[in-house]
Coordinates of C-alpha atoms in Angstrom, one line a residue:
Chain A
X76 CA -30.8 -17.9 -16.3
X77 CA -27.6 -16.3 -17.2
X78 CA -25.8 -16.1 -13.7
X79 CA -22.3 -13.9 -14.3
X80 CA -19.6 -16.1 -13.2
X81 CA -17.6 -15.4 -10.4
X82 CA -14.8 -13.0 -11.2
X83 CA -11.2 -14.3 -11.8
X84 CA -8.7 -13.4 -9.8
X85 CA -5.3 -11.4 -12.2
X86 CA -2.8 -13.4 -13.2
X87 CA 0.6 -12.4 -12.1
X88 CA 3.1 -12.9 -15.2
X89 CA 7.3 -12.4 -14.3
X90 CA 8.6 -12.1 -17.6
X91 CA 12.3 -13.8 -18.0
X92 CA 12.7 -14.1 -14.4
X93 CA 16.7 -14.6 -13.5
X94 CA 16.5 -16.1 -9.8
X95 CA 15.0 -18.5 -8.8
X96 CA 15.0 -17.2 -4.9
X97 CA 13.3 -14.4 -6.6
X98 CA 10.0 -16.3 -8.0
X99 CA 9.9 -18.0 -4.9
X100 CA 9.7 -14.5 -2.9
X101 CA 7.0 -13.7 -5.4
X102 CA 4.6 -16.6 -5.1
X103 CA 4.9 -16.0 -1.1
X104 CA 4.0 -12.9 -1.9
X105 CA 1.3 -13.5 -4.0
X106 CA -0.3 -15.9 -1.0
X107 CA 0.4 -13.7 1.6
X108 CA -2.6 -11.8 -0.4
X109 CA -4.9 -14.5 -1.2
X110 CA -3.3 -14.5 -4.9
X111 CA -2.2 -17.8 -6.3
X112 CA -2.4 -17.3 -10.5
X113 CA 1.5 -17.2 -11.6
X114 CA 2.3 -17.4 -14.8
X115 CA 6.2 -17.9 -16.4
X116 CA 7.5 -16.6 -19.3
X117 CA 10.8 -17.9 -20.4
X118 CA 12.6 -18.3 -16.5
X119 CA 16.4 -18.0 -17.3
X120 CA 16.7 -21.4 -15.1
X121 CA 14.0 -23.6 -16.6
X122 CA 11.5 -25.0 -14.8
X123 CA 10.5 -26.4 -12.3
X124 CA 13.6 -24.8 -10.1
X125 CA 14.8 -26.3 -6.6
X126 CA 15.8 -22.5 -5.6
X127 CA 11.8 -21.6 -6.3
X128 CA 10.5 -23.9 -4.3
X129 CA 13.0 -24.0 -1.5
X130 CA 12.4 -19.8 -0.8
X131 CA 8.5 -20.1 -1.3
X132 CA 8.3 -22.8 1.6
X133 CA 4.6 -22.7 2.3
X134 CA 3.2 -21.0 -1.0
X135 CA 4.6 -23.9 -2.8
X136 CA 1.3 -24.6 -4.1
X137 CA 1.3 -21.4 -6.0
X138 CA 4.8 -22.3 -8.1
X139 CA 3.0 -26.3 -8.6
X140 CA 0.1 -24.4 -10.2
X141 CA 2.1 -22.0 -12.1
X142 CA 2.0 -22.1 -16.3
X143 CA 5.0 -21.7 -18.4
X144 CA 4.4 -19.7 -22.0
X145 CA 7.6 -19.1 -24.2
X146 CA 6.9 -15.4 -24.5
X147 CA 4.6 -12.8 -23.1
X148 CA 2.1 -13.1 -25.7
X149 CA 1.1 -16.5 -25.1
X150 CA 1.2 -15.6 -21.3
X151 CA -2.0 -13.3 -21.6
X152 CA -3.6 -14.7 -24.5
X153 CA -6.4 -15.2 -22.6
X154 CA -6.3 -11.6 -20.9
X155 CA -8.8 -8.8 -21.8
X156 CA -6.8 -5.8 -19.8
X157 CA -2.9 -6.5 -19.3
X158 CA -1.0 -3.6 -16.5
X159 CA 2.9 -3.4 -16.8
X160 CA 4.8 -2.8 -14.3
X161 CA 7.2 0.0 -14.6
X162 CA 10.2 1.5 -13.0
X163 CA 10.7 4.1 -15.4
X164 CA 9.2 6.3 -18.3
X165 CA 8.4 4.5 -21.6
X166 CA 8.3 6.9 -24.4
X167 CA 4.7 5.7 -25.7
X168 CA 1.3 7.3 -25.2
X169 CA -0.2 5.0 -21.9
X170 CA -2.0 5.1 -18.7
X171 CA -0.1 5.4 -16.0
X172 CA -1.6 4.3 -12.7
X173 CA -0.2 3.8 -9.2
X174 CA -0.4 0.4 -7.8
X175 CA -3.2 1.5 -5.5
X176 CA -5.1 3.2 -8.7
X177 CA -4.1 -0.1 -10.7
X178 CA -5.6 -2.5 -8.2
X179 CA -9.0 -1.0 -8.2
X180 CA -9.2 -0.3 -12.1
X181 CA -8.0 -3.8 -12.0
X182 CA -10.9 -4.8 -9.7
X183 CA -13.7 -3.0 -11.6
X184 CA -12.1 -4.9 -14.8
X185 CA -12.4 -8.5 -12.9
X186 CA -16.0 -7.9 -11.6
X187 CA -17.4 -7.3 -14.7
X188 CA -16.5 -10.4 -16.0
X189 CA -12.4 -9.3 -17.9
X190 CA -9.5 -11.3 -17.1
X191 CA -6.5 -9.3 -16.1
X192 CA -2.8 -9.7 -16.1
X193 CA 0.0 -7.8 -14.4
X194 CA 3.6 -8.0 -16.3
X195 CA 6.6 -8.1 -13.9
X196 CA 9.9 -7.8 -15.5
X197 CA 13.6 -9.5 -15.2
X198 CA 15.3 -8.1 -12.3
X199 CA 18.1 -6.8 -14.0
X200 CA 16.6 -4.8 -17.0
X201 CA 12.6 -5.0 -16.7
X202 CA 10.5 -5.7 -19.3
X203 CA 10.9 -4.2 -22.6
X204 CA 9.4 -1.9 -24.3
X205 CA 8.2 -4.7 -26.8
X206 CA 6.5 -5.8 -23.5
X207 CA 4.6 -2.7 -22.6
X208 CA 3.5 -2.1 -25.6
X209 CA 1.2 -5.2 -24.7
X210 CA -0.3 -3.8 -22.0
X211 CA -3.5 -1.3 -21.6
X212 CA -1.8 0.2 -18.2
X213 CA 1.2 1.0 -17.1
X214 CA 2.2 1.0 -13.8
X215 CA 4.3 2.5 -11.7
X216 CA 5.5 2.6 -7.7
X217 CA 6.3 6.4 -6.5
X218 CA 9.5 5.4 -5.0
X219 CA 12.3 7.4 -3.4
X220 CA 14.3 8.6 -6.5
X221 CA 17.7 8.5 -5.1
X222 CA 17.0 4.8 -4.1
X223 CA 14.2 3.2 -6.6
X224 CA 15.3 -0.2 -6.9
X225 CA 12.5 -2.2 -6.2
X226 CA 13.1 -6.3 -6.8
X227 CA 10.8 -8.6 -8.7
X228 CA 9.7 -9.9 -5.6
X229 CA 8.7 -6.4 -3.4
X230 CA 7.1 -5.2 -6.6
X231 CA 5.2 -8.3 -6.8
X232 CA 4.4 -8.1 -3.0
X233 CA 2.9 -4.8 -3.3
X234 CA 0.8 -5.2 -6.4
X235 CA -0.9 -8.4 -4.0
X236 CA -0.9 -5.8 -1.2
X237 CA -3.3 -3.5 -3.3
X238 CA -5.2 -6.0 -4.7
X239 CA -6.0 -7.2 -1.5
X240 CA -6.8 -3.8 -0.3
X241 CA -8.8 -3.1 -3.5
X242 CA -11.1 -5.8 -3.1
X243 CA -11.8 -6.5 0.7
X244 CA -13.8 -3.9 2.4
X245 CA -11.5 -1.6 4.5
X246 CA -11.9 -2.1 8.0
X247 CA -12.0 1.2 9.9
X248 CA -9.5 2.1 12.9
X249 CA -10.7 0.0 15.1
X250 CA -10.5 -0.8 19.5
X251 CA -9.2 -4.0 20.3
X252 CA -10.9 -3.8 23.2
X253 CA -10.2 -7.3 24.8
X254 CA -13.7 -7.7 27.1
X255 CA -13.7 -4.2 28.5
X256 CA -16.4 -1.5 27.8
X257 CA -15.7 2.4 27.3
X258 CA -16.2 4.9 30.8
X259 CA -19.3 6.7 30.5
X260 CA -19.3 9.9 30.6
X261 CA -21.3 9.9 34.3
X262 CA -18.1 8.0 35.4
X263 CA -15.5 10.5 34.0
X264 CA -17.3 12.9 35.8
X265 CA -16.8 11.1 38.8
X266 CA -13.6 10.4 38.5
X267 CA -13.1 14.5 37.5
X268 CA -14.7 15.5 40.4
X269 CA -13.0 13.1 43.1
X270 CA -9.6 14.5 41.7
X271 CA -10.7 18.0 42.3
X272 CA -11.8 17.5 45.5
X273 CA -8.9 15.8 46.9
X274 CA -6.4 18.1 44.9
X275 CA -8.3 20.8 46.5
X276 CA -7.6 19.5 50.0
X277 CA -3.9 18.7 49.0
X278 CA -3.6 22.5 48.5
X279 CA -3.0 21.7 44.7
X280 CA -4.6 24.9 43.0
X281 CA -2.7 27.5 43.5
X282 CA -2.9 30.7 43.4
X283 CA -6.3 30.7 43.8
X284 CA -6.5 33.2 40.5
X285 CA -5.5 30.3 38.8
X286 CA -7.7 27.7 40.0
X287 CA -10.2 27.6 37.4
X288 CA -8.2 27.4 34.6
X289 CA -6.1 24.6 36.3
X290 CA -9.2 22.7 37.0
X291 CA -10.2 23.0 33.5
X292 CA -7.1 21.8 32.3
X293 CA -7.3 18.5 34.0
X294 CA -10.8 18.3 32.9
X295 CA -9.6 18.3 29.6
X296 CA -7.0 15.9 30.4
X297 CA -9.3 13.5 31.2
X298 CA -11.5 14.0 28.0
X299 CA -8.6 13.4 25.9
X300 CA -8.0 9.9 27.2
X301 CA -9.7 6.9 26.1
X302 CA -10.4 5.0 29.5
X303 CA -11.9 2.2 30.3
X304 CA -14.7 1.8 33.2
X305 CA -11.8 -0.7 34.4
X306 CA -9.2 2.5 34.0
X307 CA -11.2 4.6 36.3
X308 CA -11.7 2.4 39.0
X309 CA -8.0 2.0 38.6
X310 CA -7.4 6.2 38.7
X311 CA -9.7 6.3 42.0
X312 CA -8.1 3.9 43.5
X313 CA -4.5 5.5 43.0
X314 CA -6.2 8.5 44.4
X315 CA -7.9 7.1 47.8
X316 CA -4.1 5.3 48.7
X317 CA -2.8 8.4 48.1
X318 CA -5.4 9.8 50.6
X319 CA -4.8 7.0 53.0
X320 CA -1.0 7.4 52.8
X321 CA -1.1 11.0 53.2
X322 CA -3.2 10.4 56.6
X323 CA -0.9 8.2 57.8
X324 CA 1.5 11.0 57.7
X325 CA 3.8 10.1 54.2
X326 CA 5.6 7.2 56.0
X327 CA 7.3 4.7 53.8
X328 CA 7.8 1.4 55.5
X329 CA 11.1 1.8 57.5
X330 CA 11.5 5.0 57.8
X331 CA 10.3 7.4 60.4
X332 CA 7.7 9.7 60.9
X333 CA 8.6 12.4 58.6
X334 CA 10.1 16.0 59.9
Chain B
X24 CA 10.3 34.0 15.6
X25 CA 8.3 31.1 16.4
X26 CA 9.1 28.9 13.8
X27 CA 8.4 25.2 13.8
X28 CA 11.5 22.7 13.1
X29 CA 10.9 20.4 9.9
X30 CA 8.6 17.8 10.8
X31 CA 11.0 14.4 11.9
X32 CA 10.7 11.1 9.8
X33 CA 9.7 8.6 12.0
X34 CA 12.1 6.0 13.3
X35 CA 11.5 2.2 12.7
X36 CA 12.7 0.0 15.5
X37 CA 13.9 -3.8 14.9
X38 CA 13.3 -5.4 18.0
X39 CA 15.8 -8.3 18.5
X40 CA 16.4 -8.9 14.8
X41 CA 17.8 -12.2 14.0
X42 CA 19.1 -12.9 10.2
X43 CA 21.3 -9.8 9.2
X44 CA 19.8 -10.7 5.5
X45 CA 16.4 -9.4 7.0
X46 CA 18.0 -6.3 8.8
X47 CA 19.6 -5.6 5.2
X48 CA 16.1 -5.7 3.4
X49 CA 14.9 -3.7 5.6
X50 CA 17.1 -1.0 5.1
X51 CA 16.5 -1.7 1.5
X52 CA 12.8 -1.3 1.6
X53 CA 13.1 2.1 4.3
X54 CA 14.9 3.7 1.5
X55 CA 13.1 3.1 -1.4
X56 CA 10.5 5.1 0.2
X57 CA 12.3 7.9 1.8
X58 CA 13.1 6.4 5.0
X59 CA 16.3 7.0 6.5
X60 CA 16.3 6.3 10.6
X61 CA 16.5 2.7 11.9
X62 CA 17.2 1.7 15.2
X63 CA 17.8 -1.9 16.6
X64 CA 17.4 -3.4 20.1
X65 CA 19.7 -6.3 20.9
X66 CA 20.5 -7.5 17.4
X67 CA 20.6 -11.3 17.9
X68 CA 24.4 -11.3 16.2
X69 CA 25.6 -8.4 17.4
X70 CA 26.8 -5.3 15.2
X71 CA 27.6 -4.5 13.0
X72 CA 26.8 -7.4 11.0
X73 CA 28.2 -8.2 7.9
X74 CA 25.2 -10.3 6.5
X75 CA 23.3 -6.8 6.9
X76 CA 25.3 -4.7 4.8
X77 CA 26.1 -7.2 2.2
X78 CA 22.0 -7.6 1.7
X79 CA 21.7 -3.5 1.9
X80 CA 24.1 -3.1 -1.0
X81 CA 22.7 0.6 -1.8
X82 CA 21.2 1.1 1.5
X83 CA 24.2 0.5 3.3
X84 CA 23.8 4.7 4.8
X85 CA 20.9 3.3 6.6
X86 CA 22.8 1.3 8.6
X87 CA 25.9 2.9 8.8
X88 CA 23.4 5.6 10.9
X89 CA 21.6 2.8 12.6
X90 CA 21.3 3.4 16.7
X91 CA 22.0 0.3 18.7
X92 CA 19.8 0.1 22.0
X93 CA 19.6 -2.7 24.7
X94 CA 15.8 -2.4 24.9
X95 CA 12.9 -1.1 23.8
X96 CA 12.1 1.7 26.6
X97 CA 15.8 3.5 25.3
X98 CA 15.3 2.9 22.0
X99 CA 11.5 4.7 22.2
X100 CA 12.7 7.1 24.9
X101 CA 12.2 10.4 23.1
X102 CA 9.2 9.3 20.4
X103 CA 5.9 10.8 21.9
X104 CA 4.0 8.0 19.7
X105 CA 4.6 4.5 19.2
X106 CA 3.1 1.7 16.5
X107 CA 3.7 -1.5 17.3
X108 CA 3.5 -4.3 13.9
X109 CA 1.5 -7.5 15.1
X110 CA 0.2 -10.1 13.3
X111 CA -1.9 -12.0 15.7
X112 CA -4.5 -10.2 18.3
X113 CA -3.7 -9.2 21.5
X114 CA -5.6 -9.2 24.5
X115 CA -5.2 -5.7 25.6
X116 CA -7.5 -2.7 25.1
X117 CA -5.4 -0.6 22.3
X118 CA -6.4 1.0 18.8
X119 CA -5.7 -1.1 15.6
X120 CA -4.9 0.4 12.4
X121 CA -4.5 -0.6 9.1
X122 CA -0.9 0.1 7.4
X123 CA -2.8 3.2 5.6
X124 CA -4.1 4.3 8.5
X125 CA -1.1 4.1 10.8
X126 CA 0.7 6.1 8.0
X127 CA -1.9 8.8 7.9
X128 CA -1.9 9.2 11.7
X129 CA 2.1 9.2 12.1
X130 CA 1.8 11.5 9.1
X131 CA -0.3 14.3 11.2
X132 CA 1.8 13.3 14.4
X133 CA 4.9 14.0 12.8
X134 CA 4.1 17.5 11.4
X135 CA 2.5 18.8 14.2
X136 CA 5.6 18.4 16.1
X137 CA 6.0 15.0 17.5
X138 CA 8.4 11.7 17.0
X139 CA 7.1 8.8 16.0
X140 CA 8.5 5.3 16.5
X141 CA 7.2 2.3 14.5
X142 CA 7.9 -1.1 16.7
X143 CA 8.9 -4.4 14.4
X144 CA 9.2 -7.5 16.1
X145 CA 12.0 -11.1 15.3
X146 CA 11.1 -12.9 12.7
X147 CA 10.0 -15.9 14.5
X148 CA 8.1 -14.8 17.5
X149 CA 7.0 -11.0 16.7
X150 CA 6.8 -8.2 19.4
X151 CA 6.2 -9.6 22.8
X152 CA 3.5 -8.4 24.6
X153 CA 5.8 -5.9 27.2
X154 CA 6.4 -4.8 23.9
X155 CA 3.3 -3.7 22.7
X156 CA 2.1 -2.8 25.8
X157 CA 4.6 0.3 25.1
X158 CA 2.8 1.3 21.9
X159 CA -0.2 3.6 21.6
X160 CA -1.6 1.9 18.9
X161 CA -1.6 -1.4 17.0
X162 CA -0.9 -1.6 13.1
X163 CA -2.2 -5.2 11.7
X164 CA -1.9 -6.1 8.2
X165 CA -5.0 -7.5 6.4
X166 CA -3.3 -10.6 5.2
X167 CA -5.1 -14.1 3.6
X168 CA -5.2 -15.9 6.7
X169 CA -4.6 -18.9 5.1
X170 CA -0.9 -17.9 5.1
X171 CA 0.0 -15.0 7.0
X172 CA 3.4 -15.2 7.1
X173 CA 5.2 -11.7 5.8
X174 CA 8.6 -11.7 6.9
X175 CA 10.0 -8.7 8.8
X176 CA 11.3 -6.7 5.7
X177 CA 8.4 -7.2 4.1
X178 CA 6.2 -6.0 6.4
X179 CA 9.1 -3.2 6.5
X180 CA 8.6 -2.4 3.3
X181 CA 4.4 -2.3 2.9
X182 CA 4.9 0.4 6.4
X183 CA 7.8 2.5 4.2
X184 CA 5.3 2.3 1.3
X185 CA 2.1 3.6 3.3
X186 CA 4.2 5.8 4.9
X187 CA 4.9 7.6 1.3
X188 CA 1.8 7.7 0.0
X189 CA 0.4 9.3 3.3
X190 CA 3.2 12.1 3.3
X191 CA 3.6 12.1 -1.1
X192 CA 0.5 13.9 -2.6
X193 CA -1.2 11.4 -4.4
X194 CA -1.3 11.8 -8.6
X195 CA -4.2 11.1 -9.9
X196 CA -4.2 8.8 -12.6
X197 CA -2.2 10.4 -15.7
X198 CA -1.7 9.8 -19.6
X199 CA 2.4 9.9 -20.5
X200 CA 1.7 11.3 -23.5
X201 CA 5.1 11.0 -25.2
X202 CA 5.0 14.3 -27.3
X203 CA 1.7 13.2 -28.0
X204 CA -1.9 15.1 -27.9
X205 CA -4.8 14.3 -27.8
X206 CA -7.5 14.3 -30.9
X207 CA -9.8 17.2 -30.6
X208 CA -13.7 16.7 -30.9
X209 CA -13.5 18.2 -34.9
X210 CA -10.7 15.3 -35.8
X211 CA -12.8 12.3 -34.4
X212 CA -16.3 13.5 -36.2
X213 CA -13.7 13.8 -39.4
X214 CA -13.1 10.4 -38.7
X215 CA -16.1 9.2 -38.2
X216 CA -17.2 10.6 -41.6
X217 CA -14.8 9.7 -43.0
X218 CA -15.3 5.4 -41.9
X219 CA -18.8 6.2 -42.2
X220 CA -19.0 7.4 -46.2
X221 CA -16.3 4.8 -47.3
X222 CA -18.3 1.9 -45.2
X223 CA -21.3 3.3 -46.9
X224 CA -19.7 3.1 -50.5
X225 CA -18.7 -0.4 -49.4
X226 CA -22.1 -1.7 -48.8
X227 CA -21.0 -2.5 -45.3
X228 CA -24.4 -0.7 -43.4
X229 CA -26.5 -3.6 -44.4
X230 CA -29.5 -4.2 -43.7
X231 CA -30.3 -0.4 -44.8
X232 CA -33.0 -0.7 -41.5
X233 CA -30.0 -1.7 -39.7
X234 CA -27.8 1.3 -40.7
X235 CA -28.5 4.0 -38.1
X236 CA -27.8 1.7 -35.6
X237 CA -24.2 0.4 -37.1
X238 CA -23.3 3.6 -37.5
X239 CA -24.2 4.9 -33.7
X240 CA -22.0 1.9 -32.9
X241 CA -19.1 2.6 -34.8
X242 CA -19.3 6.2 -33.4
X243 CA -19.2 4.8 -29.9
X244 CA -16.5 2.9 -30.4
X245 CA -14.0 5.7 -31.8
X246 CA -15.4 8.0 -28.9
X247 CA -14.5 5.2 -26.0
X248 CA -10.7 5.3 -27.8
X249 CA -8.5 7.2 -26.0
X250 CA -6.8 8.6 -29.7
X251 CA -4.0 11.1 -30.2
X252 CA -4.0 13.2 -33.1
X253 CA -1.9 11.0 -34.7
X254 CA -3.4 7.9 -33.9
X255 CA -6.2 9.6 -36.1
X256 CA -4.1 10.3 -38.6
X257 CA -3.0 6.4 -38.8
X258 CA -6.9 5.2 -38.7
X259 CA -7.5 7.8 -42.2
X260 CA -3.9 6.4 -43.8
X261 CA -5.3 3.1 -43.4
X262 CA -8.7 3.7 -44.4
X263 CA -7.3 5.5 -47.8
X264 CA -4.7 2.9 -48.3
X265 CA -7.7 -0.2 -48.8
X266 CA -10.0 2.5 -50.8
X267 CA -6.4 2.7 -53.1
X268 CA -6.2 -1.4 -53.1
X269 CA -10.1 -1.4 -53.5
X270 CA -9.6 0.3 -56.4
X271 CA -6.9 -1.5 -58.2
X272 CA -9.0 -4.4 -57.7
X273 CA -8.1 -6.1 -54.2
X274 CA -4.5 -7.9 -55.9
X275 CA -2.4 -9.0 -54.1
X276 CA 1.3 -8.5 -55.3
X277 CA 2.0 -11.3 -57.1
X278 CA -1.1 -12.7 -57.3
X279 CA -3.1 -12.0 -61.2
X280 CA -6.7 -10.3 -61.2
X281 CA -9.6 -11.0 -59.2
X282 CA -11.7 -13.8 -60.6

């Protein structure tokens, strides 16, 4: 028997992190993803740090677990493919992926049996290029260039957003459709023809040149809509009070029979 | 002349905001993707509000345009569609998108003319459900549901992001190739030769029945290398530099004569 093991999930590594607020933000992030690997290297504040753990509230967890390696090296020792994040262009020869691209490359890695890493740098500088050269991947977020700074902890956030994507099945758009079931097409055509008749009784198409195309209109009206059996009963029913008003002459309570 | 305007960037709507940190970070996050219109309904303290621009810092332009409106039906008043962010069902017959897909559908809204409003509830409570009763379709993030809990300029930021890639083209995967190019076909078989003879004169293909097969696997491993040129040229400098040292007998400076 020689079962693979289950794949392990990447580590995320911020690299001389400067605020503590900052790796807190990140291991919420990390959670809010199903991530929970952090590893330090070097944190300017030591560790542990009360500003961490007071801004990561419930992914606490994820800072308790977290390792702390004096340099980046250590950090993915164990790592067989190591991604960089990037902000901007390093002059070296490298992969460049999106985070999207990153996350399933990272995926593939995982599955057959690799451990991965993902480099975040220092907020103010990012890593260097002593750092990168590390890595197998760079990668980079396509940001607004006018306005690219990105912090440690929204970087981190959408790397986790990806991974999650990357590696649980996309759902398709989907109906919340709380208990009620679609109108069939015999009911729309119910409903279509109960308008027409009592529009055509209001007078409604006109000229009678016209009628055809006006009736086809509202045909297509309906088709465009997604109802509900529920919203059809609901669209006759608007119709027949109409009818019922309009036989009682148009009178709204109070006033008088009209002119 | 017919012409169509320029498609409109849709508007993101903070619905009763509370912290001005968050409204700050929000700005933050529109703008690193592109985004540029924010509107708020009843701001919880007022505005402006200082906390909000002091957290913007490079993003204060978004809120300097921002469009304060007493509710939801004014703010929405001249979108023709409306998203609304949820993170818990609702019991109401509506489509549900993903982030992606939300981005992809307000992409095609936008350019084929329409305005399209993305609804973001208070950080503690989310949208209410007059709120989302306004919005043609629901936009859930797939978060670990052991901790759900993005904050509102986070999930901000993940709708900015999707909304860039859906409206960016997407680049493929790419090489930055730093001057750099790429070995051609006749400079790896050189290569290959050229490990292959020395190895050969080294007595390293051993045992001989072994050889074809040591060789096939060094030749497998240069062509799974992603070299440059003169990453080839390093690999041949190396290989001639321990022929040279062969030659003069292994020594290390310093050291006498091999025994």
């Amino acid at each position: 028997m020689s079962e693979r093991p289950d794949p392990v999930p990447p580590v995320f590594v911020l690299v001389r992190p400067q605020m503590g607020e900052n790796i807190g933000a990140a291991a919420r992030g990390m959670l809010n993803f199903g991530l929970t690997r952090m590893r330090l290297v070097a944190p300017r504040d030591g560790w542990p740090n009360p500003a961490a753990v007071a801004m990561a509230s419930g992914a606490g967890r994820v800072l308790d677990a977290a390792q702390v390696h004096p340099d980046v090296a250590q950090a993915v020792g164990d790592c067989t493919r190591v991604y960089a994040t990037t902000a901007r262009p390093r002059d070296m020869t490298k992969v460049v992926m999106t985070p999207e691209e990153a996350a399933r490359d990272m995926a593939a890695h995982v599955q057959a049996g690799g451990r991965a890493a993902v480099l975040f740098g220092p907020e103010r500088s990012g890593l260097t290029n002593d750092d990168v050269i590390r890595a197998h991947v760079i990668v980079t977020v396509d940001v607004n260039p006018d306005f690219p700074s990105l912090n440690l902890a929204q970087c981190v956030l959408l790397m986790a957003y990806e991974w999650r994507r990357a590696t649980h099945a996309a759902e398709p758009v989907r109906i919340a459709m709380a208990g009620a079931e679609w109108a069939t097409a015999e009911e729309m055509e119910h409903l279509a023809r109960h308008y027409e008749e009592r529009l055509e009784q209001a007078g409604w198409f006109w000229p009678p040149h016209r009628a055809d195309s006006m009736k086809a209109t509202l045909r297509n009206l309906w088709s465009r809509m997604p109802l509900t059996g529920h919203d059809v009963q609901i669209l006759h029913g608007i119709l027949r009070q109409m009818v019922r008003w309009a036989r009682r002459g148009g009178r709204v309570e109070g006033d008088g029979p009209e002119a």
